[in-house]
Amino acid sequence: MQQYTAPGEVEVPRTAHVVEPLLEHARNTPNKALLAYREGDRFVDVTAKQFADKVRRLAQGLIALGVQPGDRVALMSATRVEWTYLDYAIMSAGAVTVPIYDTSSAEQVQWILSDSGAVVAFIESDQMKGSTYDTVADQCPDCRDVFVIEQGGVDELERRGAEVDPQEVDRRLEQLNVDDVATIIYTSGTTGRPKGCVLTHGNLRWDIIQTRINLDKMIQPEDSQLLFLPLAHSFAKILALAAIDTGSKLGFSTGPANLLEELPMFQPTYVAAVPRIFEKVFTGAQQKAHADGKGKIFDRAAAVATDYSEAQSSGRSVSLPLKIQHALFDKLVYGKIRHLFGGRLRLANSGGGPLGARLTHFFNGVGVQIYEGYGLTETSPVLTSNHISAWKIGTVGKPIPGTTIAIDDDGEVLAKGGQIFKGYYHNDDATKEAIDSDDWFHTGDIGELDSEGFLKITGRKKELIVTAAGKNVAPAVLEDRLKAHFLVSQAVVVGDNRPFIAALITIDEEQFPAWASRNGKDGRKVGDLVDDETLRAEIQKAVDEANKAVSRAESIRKFVILPQDFTIEGGELTPTLKMKRNVVSDRYGGAIENLYAA
């Protein structure tokens, strides 16, 4: 079994806990701005002392409610500064944060609250509470207190704690150690019912400390990050914890819809996102250029950026003509793209799914370095990452220090390290399936390790397609290429036990109107044009480009354009925009059958 262990692990003391870095900042640099939130047309800073004092008062409030060490407290909200206040307060009281996505259904809320036995819940709005919690409250008997954040719930909690001795918070913090549970994060569930991943203070602190060995070469205390990913997800959680650990400023966006306004307003030096966000930036800039009659210039600039990055990363010398073209396009095109990120962005991280070499090279050529990493909720979440001293585009990087990555005989990626979770809450059978008798965690992903220890993810073990002819096909390769086309929003490659590979394709509803107008189809909807020859010819270009990456036996022979895009609300996407392949297959089973009809 091929494996690689990254050297340089830093030992984590048994007394370590997640709140510790905040307390140190409050003692040593009390006036340093650690957080920032939007108020009107500006961002307001929160100093380390203000942050720590707020957390202490909220922890007192939890204690006033009777919350005991080890109790579970649910937190259902979009990303906002109050989320982080409450998360740190819950942990300071010795309790366990149970995050719930703000897009969760009533059934999901009921399951998470009842399975975790949460005794208190914080919900963002009255509307969210009414549409979810209130409809299932009678099935959540353990939940005895519910606060609505936007209706003064945070202030009310502070008032409740006014009579509690602040030293009780100190006592609880002193008792915390690496074995105490910090959070139970329920997997968003691309398949099946969500499982609660039990992560300890030790798991999270270990992951942050080892990851910082790489981050310290990239992110400094004077840096700033704008966070817009859902904090209910482990990727956003570790980003927030790591920012506070390094002392860099963490800004809270009011949502992805406001990013183009808030990035120039906040001017971050660092952002992290899922691949779909970077895809949207690229296709948005591309289509704006085409709409303004500058499409040829943009397309040439994109090709030059990619060629420039590929030459740099391969160690080849960049030719003089390429240097001249790159310098010209930097003034005409690349500077405008950097401005979309606020103008000060130096680097970015991508996680939660494969970004692909295509986009990475483009943005690197533009002047925005995107370091791709890899991990799962069960791994706190970081297992591997690219960084400034070890970056190989097309891979998810090397293991962080102290982590071992192995490739099993069937190609599955296995892992060991201090970040591996303690198991699934109330689910020993699932835990035994995930962690084998030799303590290897089975990721469910298929991958490859090169001689230097760089990991490449090639697909999901359960998603590997085996055609009727016995050909193994990893759908991710084709799907990534398909989504490179500006009109393609989502792509699902199918063909398991079928005679050939086919695809379901959805159209990007933001890009469609401009395309329709250019092609004489103003006012038409996607659903009206799924069989339109002009639209199919455009999508055929994407299919032809995707097929260049694979053999003929793996190539897409047929495709169908679906009448609507996949959405979180519709159940086809997780809150981090991962596709729920089983839901799509069930919902569009008829369309799949038609692809293979004689």
XYZ file of C-alpha atoms in Angstrom:
598
model
C 0.000 0.000 0.000
C 1.514 3.312 -1.138
C 1.659 5.946 1.606
C 3.287 9.229 2.619
C 3.685 10.803 6.066
C 4.401 14.518 6.297
C 7.148 15.378 8.795
C 7.181 18.262 11.260
C 4.205 17.530 13.518
C 3.871 19.928 16.456
C 2.708 18.340 19.689
C -0.553 19.665 21.109
C -0.695 19.948 24.943
C -3.473 18.006 26.670
C -4.845 21.255 28.093
C -5.290 22.809 24.640
C -8.740 23.929 23.575
C -10.269 25.978 20.782
C -11.030 29.124 22.823
C -7.410 29.454 23.970
C -6.124 31.651 21.077
C -8.913 34.184 21.604
C -8.063 34.488 25.301
C -4.386 34.999 24.454
C -5.183 37.784 21.973
C -7.440 39.471 24.557
C -4.586 39.401 27.095
C -1.691 40.317 24.810
C -3.205 42.465 22.027
C -6.589 43.608 23.384
C -7.031 46.420 20.862
C -6.270 44.319 17.790
C -9.225 43.997 15.382
C -10.061 40.298 15.090
C -13.540 40.487 13.564
C -15.484 42.852 11.315
C -19.135 42.957 10.330
C -21.064 45.054 7.873
C -23.136 47.978 9.070
C -24.636 49.998 6.214
C -21.924 50.841 3.693
C -18.940 50.008 5.913
C -17.409 47.248 8.004
C -17.182 47.731 11.772
C -14.183 46.255 13.625
C -14.406 44.141 16.787
C -11.273 44.108 18.945
C -9.911 41.047 20.708
C -11.068 42.400 24.081
C -14.559 43.225 22.802
C -14.825 39.769 21.261
C -13.634 37.951 24.400
C -15.865 40.038 26.690
C -18.890 39.334 24.493
C -18.156 35.617 24.520
C -17.813 35.589 28.298
C -21.161 37.333 28.812
C -22.900 34.936 26.441
C -21.279 31.938 28.161
C -22.654 33.267 31.461
C -26.060 33.383 29.801
C -25.810 29.742 28.792
C -24.823 28.796 32.314
C -27.850 30.759 33.603
C -30.022 28.566 31.361
C -28.648 25.481 33.088
C -26.374 24.383 30.235
C -23.851 21.894 31.611
C -20.448 20.825 30.251
C -21.041 18.333 27.458
C -24.587 19.559 26.704
C -25.382 20.120 23.060
C -26.481 23.564 21.840
C -27.824 23.996 18.286
C -26.979 26.971 16.098
C -29.034 27.476 12.909
C -28.040 30.571 10.983
C -26.338 31.897 7.904
C -22.782 33.176 8.342
C -22.753 36.298 10.537
C -20.732 37.678 13.434
C -23.302 36.432 15.977
C -22.637 32.878 14.805
C -19.028 33.127 15.935
C -19.912 34.898 19.200
C -22.302 32.075 20.075
C -19.994 29.298 18.919
C -17.176 30.511 21.170
C -19.620 31.080 24.046
C -20.981 27.545 23.755
C -17.469 26.109 23.886
C -16.495 28.469 26.748
C -19.373 27.052 28.777
C -17.953 23.575 28.173
C -20.854 22.702 25.885
C -20.934 21.353 22.312
C -21.939 23.354 19.240
C -24.330 21.581 16.876
C -24.480 23.654 13.670
C -27.497 23.447 11.365
C -27.526 24.900 7.844
C -29.896 27.821 7.437
C -31.281 26.060 4.348
C -32.174 22.858 6.219
C -35.688 21.461 5.962
C -37.965 20.947 8.972
C -37.304 17.206 8.753
C -33.530 17.740 8.841
C -33.842 20.166 11.770
C -35.964 17.673 13.673
C -33.481 14.864 13.045
C -30.419 16.871 14.122
C -32.064 18.295 17.245
C -33.472 14.944 18.362
C -30.405 12.868 17.473
C -28.000 15.285 19.189
C -30.320 15.892 22.150
C -29.697 19.650 21.915
C -31.017 21.445 25.004
C -30.940 24.987 23.563
C -31.302 26.257 19.991
C -30.386 29.592 18.397
C -32.226 30.298 15.150
C -31.485 33.237 12.865
C -34.971 34.591 12.127
C -38.634 34.278 13.022
C -39.353 33.126 9.484
C -36.735 30.368 9.729
C -38.034 29.299 13.125
C -41.631 29.254 11.909
C -40.944 27.226 8.791
C -38.710 24.658 10.471
C -38.486 24.388 14.245
C -42.087 25.327 15.069
C -43.432 22.585 12.792
C -41.420 19.862 14.567
C -41.041 21.288 18.098
C -43.170 18.520 19.605
C -40.646 15.976 18.263
C -37.665 17.706 19.956
C -38.389 17.169 23.670
C -34.827 17.883 24.845
C -34.803 21.415 23.403
C -36.115 23.554 26.274
C -35.032 27.057 25.158
C -35.120 28.667 21.709
C -33.691 32.132 20.907
C -34.139 34.079 17.654
C -30.965 35.972 16.759
C -32.651 38.715 14.723
C -35.234 39.284 17.453
C -32.724 40.211 20.137
C -31.885 36.642 21.120
C -28.196 37.383 21.661
C -28.932 40.404 23.847
C -31.486 38.396 25.798
C -28.901 35.682 26.487
C -26.510 38.336 27.828
C -29.204 39.653 30.151
C -29.875 36.156 31.442
C -26.214 35.784 32.388
C -25.837 39.081 34.260
C -26.249 37.411 37.654
C -23.831 34.527 36.945
C -20.367 34.727 38.485
C -17.884 35.282 35.584
C -15.421 33.024 37.396
C -17.695 30.069 36.591
C -16.753 30.567 32.941
C -13.067 30.548 33.942
C -13.576 27.305 35.865
C -15.177 25.635 32.879
C -12.446 26.838 30.527
C -9.769 25.531 32.919
C -11.402 22.100 32.840
C -11.391 21.816 29.039
C -8.861 19.510 27.404
C -8.175 17.836 24.083
C -10.610 14.976 24.749
C -13.643 17.198 25.255
C -16.089 17.404 22.376
C -16.173 20.861 20.743
C -18.739 20.294 18.023
C -20.932 17.689 16.377
C -21.235 18.552 12.701
C -23.895 16.694 10.788
C -22.778 15.855 7.279
C -24.854 17.698 4.707
C -25.639 14.350 3.186
C -25.069 13.805 -0.521
C -26.630 10.432 0.277
C -28.763 9.185 3.130
C -29.625 10.700 6.494
C -27.025 13.095 7.975
C -24.557 11.588 10.448
C -23.120 13.564 13.359
C -19.322 13.839 13.167
C -17.887 14.157 16.670
C -14.910 16.545 16.702
C -12.984 17.244 19.885
C -11.056 20.332 20.943
C -7.970 18.211 20.308
C -9.023 17.382 16.744
C -9.600 21.039 15.863
C -6.562 22.482 17.661
C -4.318 19.788 16.180
C -5.598 20.519 12.685
C -5.147 24.280 13.077
C -1.664 24.029 14.597
C -0.345 21.708 11.887
C -2.009 23.687 9.104
C -0.481 26.902 10.457
C 2.977 25.518 9.764
C 2.072 26.078 6.105
C -0.150 29.114 6.640
C 2.505 31.063 8.538
C 4.412 31.366 5.274
C 1.318 32.796 3.607
C -1.028 34.508 6.080
C 0.219 37.076 8.565
C -1.558 38.906 11.441
C -1.985 41.981 9.243
C -3.948 39.992 6.647
C -7.728 40.022 6.344
C -10.261 37.450 5.167
C -13.868 37.907 4.054
C -15.906 34.860 5.021
C -19.046 34.028 3.064
C -19.172 30.226 3.210
C -21.745 28.695 5.608
C -20.246 28.394 9.092
C -22.268 25.213 9.589
C -19.730 23.575 7.262
C -16.410 22.323 8.632
C -14.405 24.168 5.955
C -15.775 27.571 7.003
C -15.473 26.609 10.675
C -11.749 25.867 10.391
C -11.213 29.041 8.337
C -12.724 31.120 11.138
C -10.788 29.305 13.858
C -7.526 29.604 11.928
C -8.034 33.330 11.281
C -8.561 33.968 14.982
C -5.585 31.750 15.775
C -3.269 33.765 13.478
C -4.725 37.094 14.563
C -5.702 38.101 11.036
C -8.969 40.023 10.675
C -12.056 37.932 9.899
C -14.799 39.814 8.070
C -18.335 38.446 7.751
C -20.083 38.866 4.422
C -23.850 39.330 4.409
C -24.099 36.589 1.775
C -22.789 35.405 -1.613
C -25.336 37.618 -3.407
C -23.565 40.695 -1.993
C -19.994 39.600 -2.665
C -19.338 41.812 -5.670
C -20.291 44.809 -3.532
C -18.536 43.721 -0.343
C -15.194 42.531 -1.715
C -14.165 46.070 -2.817
C -15.630 47.445 0.408
C -13.659 45.098 2.696
C -10.632 44.612 0.397
C -9.472 41.239 1.744
C -5.962 39.957 1.194
C -7.191 36.367 1.437
C -10.404 34.524 0.586
C -11.497 30.909 0.640
C -14.323 29.462 -1.377
C -15.758 26.367 -2.953
C -14.898 25.843 -6.649
C -18.297 27.046 -7.880
C -17.544 30.576 -6.622
C -14.340 30.778 -8.662
C -16.160 29.339 -11.687
C -18.800 32.070 -11.346
C -16.151 34.814 -11.229
C -14.535 33.469 -14.399
C -17.735 32.965 -16.411
C -19.153 36.284 -15.207
C -16.070 38.193 -16.368
C -16.012 36.243 -19.632
C -19.622 36.945 -20.503
C -19.414 40.612 -19.538
C -16.506 40.944 -21.945
C -18.482 39.231 -24.719
C -21.535 41.410 -24.031
C -19.347 44.540 -24.286
C -17.917 43.404 -27.614
C -14.553 42.497 -26.091
C -14.989 38.732 -26.084
C -12.051 37.970 -28.385
C -9.736 40.066 -26.217
C -10.883 38.285 -23.036
C -10.593 34.820 -24.571
C -7.079 35.558 -25.802
C -6.165 37.027 -22.413
C -7.481 33.886 -20.683
C -5.403 31.670 -22.950
C -2.306 33.763 -22.299
C -2.881 33.664 -18.528
C -3.188 29.880 -18.642
C -0.109 29.439 -20.857
C 1.895 31.799 -18.637
C 0.960 29.865 -15.485
C 1.621 26.489 -17.085
C 5.064 27.636 -18.185
C 5.877 28.946 -14.717
C 4.634 25.873 -12.836
C 6.429 23.438 -15.131
C 9.751 25.168 -14.549
C 10.053 26.215 -18.178
C 11.276 29.695 -18.988
C 8.505 32.012 -20.111
C 9.135 33.107 -23.691
C 9.591 36.791 -24.446
C 6.466 37.009 -26.678
C 4.380 35.411 -23.904
C 5.820 37.853 -21.349
C 4.914 40.813 -23.558
C 1.360 39.552 -24.137
C 0.950 38.848 -20.424
C 2.086 42.372 -19.496
C -0.321 43.883 -22.024
C -3.302 41.857 -20.810
C -2.425 42.629 -17.212
C -3.353 46.247 -17.952
C -6.333 45.464 -20.162
C -7.954 42.481 -18.415
C -6.221 40.959 -15.381
C -6.292 44.094 -13.247
C -10.084 44.276 -13.678
C -10.457 40.683 -12.496
C -8.271 41.351 -9.453
C -10.470 44.374 -8.750
C -13.496 42.061 -8.527
C -11.830 40.599 -5.422
C -11.211 44.021 -3.899
C -7.843 44.850 -5.404
C -5.659 43.648 -2.478
C -6.119 39.881 -2.808
C -2.828 37.977 -2.683
C -3.984 34.404 -2.350
C -7.004 32.178 -1.994
C -7.911 28.693 -0.860
C -10.333 26.353 -2.558
C -11.913 23.367 -0.886
C -15.104 21.365 -0.598
C -14.677 19.854 -4.062
C -12.279 19.672 -7.021
C -11.274 23.021 -8.523
C -9.290 21.604 -11.417
C -6.083 22.683 -13.102
C -7.883 24.788 -15.729
C -9.222 27.430 -13.340
C -6.161 27.321 -11.097
C -3.840 28.136 -14.012
C -6.138 30.915 -15.239
C -6.304 32.685 -11.878
C -2.596 32.175 -11.230
C -1.861 33.789 -14.590
C -4.143 36.665 -13.616
C -2.241 37.164 -10.357
C -4.475 35.380 -7.848
C -2.895 32.239 -6.458
C -5.496 29.645 -5.440
C -4.127 26.901 -3.214
C -6.312 23.836 -3.361
C -6.649 21.584 -0.327
C -8.535 18.472 0.659
C -10.397 17.110 3.621
C -13.724 15.974 4.996
C -15.934 16.876 7.944
C -14.639 13.717 9.609
C -11.062 15.045 9.367
C -11.634 18.440 11.066
C -11.383 18.984 7.976
C -7.862 19.522 6.570
C -5.852 16.497 5.428
C -3.733 17.998 2.654
C -3.019 21.431 1.240
C -0.943 23.194 -1.328
C 0.990 26.166 -0.008
C 3.546 28.688 -1.115
C 6.540 26.364 -0.596
C 4.890 23.233 -2.002
C 2.409 23.913 -4.779
C 1.566 21.569 -7.612
C -1.403 22.650 -9.696
C -3.814 19.817 -10.427
C -3.277 18.264 -7.002
C -4.760 18.951 -3.562
C -1.288 19.251 -2.079
C 0.746 17.272 0.417
C -0.490 15.995 3.791
C -0.219 18.567 6.569
C 2.492 17.727 9.150
C 1.813 14.577 11.164
C -0.743 13.260 8.666
C -0.337 10.024 6.742
C -2.097 9.525 3.424
C -2.238 6.088 1.858
C -3.733 4.645 -1.329
C -5.479 1.331 -0.770
C -5.313 -1.508 -3.285
C -8.631 -0.400 -4.792
C -7.454 3.200 -5.140
C -9.288 4.580 -2.082
C -7.595 7.383 -0.145
C -6.947 6.454 3.505
C -5.749 8.763 6.272
C -4.289 8.839 9.775
C -3.602 11.836 11.989
C -4.655 13.800 15.045
C -7.482 15.461 13.103
C -9.429 12.226 12.504
C -12.811 12.385 14.251
C -13.841 10.177 17.169
C -16.769 8.671 15.313
C -20.379 9.282 14.395
C -22.665 10.302 17.227
C -24.928 7.431 18.284
C -23.832 5.385 15.261
C -21.188 2.770 16.075
C -21.874 0.743 12.926
C -21.146 3.707 10.647
C -18.013 4.504 12.682
C -16.691 0.964 12.196
C -17.247 1.272 8.457
C -15.294 4.534 8.351
C -12.357 3.623 10.628
C -10.927 0.138 10.181
C -9.187 -2.091 12.719
C -5.798 -0.578 11.796
C -7.113 2.939 12.526
C -7.177 3.996 8.885
C -9.967 6.428 8.056
C -11.594 5.514 4.740
C -12.391 8.723 2.844
C -14.501 7.178 0.094
C -12.459 9.116 -2.478
C -10.279 7.619 -5.195
C -6.866 9.183 -5.613
C -3.210 8.983 -6.542
C -0.011 9.877 -4.648
C 3.050 10.970 -6.567
C 6.649 10.408 -5.512
C 6.797 13.763 -3.673
C 3.654 13.101 -1.617
C 1.239 15.273 -3.617
C -2.282 13.861 -3.675
C -4.613 13.950 -6.656
C -8.296 13.124 -6.216
C -9.732 11.401 -9.271
C -13.262 10.582 -8.111
C -15.573 9.157 -5.477
C -15.398 5.427 -4.828
C -19.188 5.095 -4.860
C -19.516 7.348 -7.893
C -17.118 5.419 -10.126
C -19.053 4.442 -13.235
C -18.557 0.977 -14.711
C -20.039 0.702 -18.190
C -21.649 -2.461 -19.552
C -18.363 -3.134 -21.330
C -16.499 -3.046 -17.987
C -14.818 0.338 -18.538
C -14.197 2.325 -15.323
C -15.040 6.020 -15.740
C -14.482 8.767 -13.160
C -17.274 11.308 -13.839
C -15.463 14.233 -12.178
C -13.011 14.615 -15.078
C -15.795 15.060 -17.619
C -18.025 17.124 -15.339
C -15.251 19.616 -14.592
C -14.596 20.117 -18.305
C -18.303 20.531 -19.078
C -18.693 23.210 -16.416
C -15.863 25.186 -18.014
C -18.384 26.320 -20.640
C -20.054 29.588 -19.680
C -23.596 28.262 -20.276
C -23.208 25.068 -18.258
C -24.160 25.336 -14.590
C -24.210 21.680 -13.539
C -23.347 18.419 -15.271
C -24.090 14.853 -14.217
C -22.307 12.086 -16.077
C -24.178 8.761 -16.125
C -23.584 5.332 -17.625
C -23.274 2.752 -14.841
C -23.997 -0.672 -16.388
C -24.994 1.095 -19.605
C -23.537 0.707 -23.115
C -22.061 4.220 -23.211
C -21.518 7.414 -21.213
C -24.124 10.186 -21.289
C -24.761 13.421 -19.411
C -27.502 15.519 -17.832
C -26.770 19.237 -18.221
C -28.327 22.323 -16.652
C -27.992 25.861 -17.960
C -26.580 28.781 -15.987
C -29.607 31.016 -15.499
C -27.448 34.127 -15.035
C -25.679 33.649 -18.374
C -28.676 32.392 -20.356
C -30.532 35.712 -21.002
C -27.513 37.333 -22.689
C -26.948 34.225 -24.829
C -30.626 34.100 -25.761
C -30.583 37.762 -26.774
C -27.495 37.289 -28.967
C -29.176 34.366 -30.695
C -32.533 35.937 -31.389
C -34.389 34.194 -28.608
C -35.279 37.097 -26.315
C -37.885 36.319 -23.693
C -37.523 32.562 -24.021
C -36.861 30.397 -20.976
C -34.465 27.461 -20.724
C -37.428 25.093 -20.500
C -38.640 26.360 -23.889
C -35.341 25.595 -25.590
C -34.142 22.238 -24.259
C -34.505 20.754 -27.768
C -33.511 23.916 -29.645
C -30.833 23.192 -32.262
C -28.881 26.383 -31.551
C -28.728 25.731 -27.793
C -27.830 22.073 -28.313
C -25.076 23.076 -30.727
C -23.645 25.413 -28.082
C -23.684 22.666 -25.443
C -22.212 20.202 -27.964
C -19.113 22.429 -27.957
C -18.794 21.835 -24.211
C -19.244 18.091 -24.712
C -16.620 17.999 -27.457
C -14.163 19.873 -25.237
C -14.826 17.523 -22.305
C -14.319 14.455 -24.482
C -10.789 15.603 -25.316
C -9.786 14.641 -21.768
C -10.778 10.960 -22.062
C -10.623 7.951 -24.346
C -13.448 7.197 -26.777
C -14.762 4.481 -24.456
C -15.090 7.091 -21.705
C -16.504 9.869 -23.899
C -19.997 11.340 -23.687
C -22.115 10.065 -26.588
C -25.448 11.693 -25.722
C -26.697 14.470 -23.480
C -29.972 16.006 -22.377
C -30.547 19.630 -21.369
C -32.751 19.840 -18.274
C -35.427 22.561 -18.089
C -34.219 24.012 -14.772
C -31.008 24.311 -12.782
C -30.231 22.371 -9.617
C -30.705 24.268 -6.353
C -30.203 23.867 -2.630
C -33.904 24.490 -2.078
C -34.813 21.857 -4.650
C -32.699 19.286 -2.832
C -30.247 18.556 -5.664
C -27.363 20.518 -4.078
C -25.903 20.561 -0.589
C -25.432 23.954 1.147
C -21.841 23.976 -0.121
C -23.088 23.427 -3.688
C -22.070 19.794 -3.962
C -24.354 17.775 -6.163
C -26.506 15.067 -4.570
C -26.001 12.508 -7.295
C -28.547 10.047 -5.916
C -31.269 12.718 -5.728
C -30.581 13.815 -9.307
C -30.587 10.216 -10.547
C -33.920 9.505 -8.869
C -35.570 12.770 -9.906
C -34.459 12.579 -13.527
C -34.628 8.814 -13.961
C -36.991 9.212 -16.890
C -34.588 11.518 -18.704
C -31.754 9.038 -18.149
C -33.859 6.170 -19.530
C -34.673 8.242 -22.620
C -30.959 8.724 -23.286
C -30.561 4.977 -23.627
C -33.827 4.277 -25.445
C -33.325 2.683 -28.828
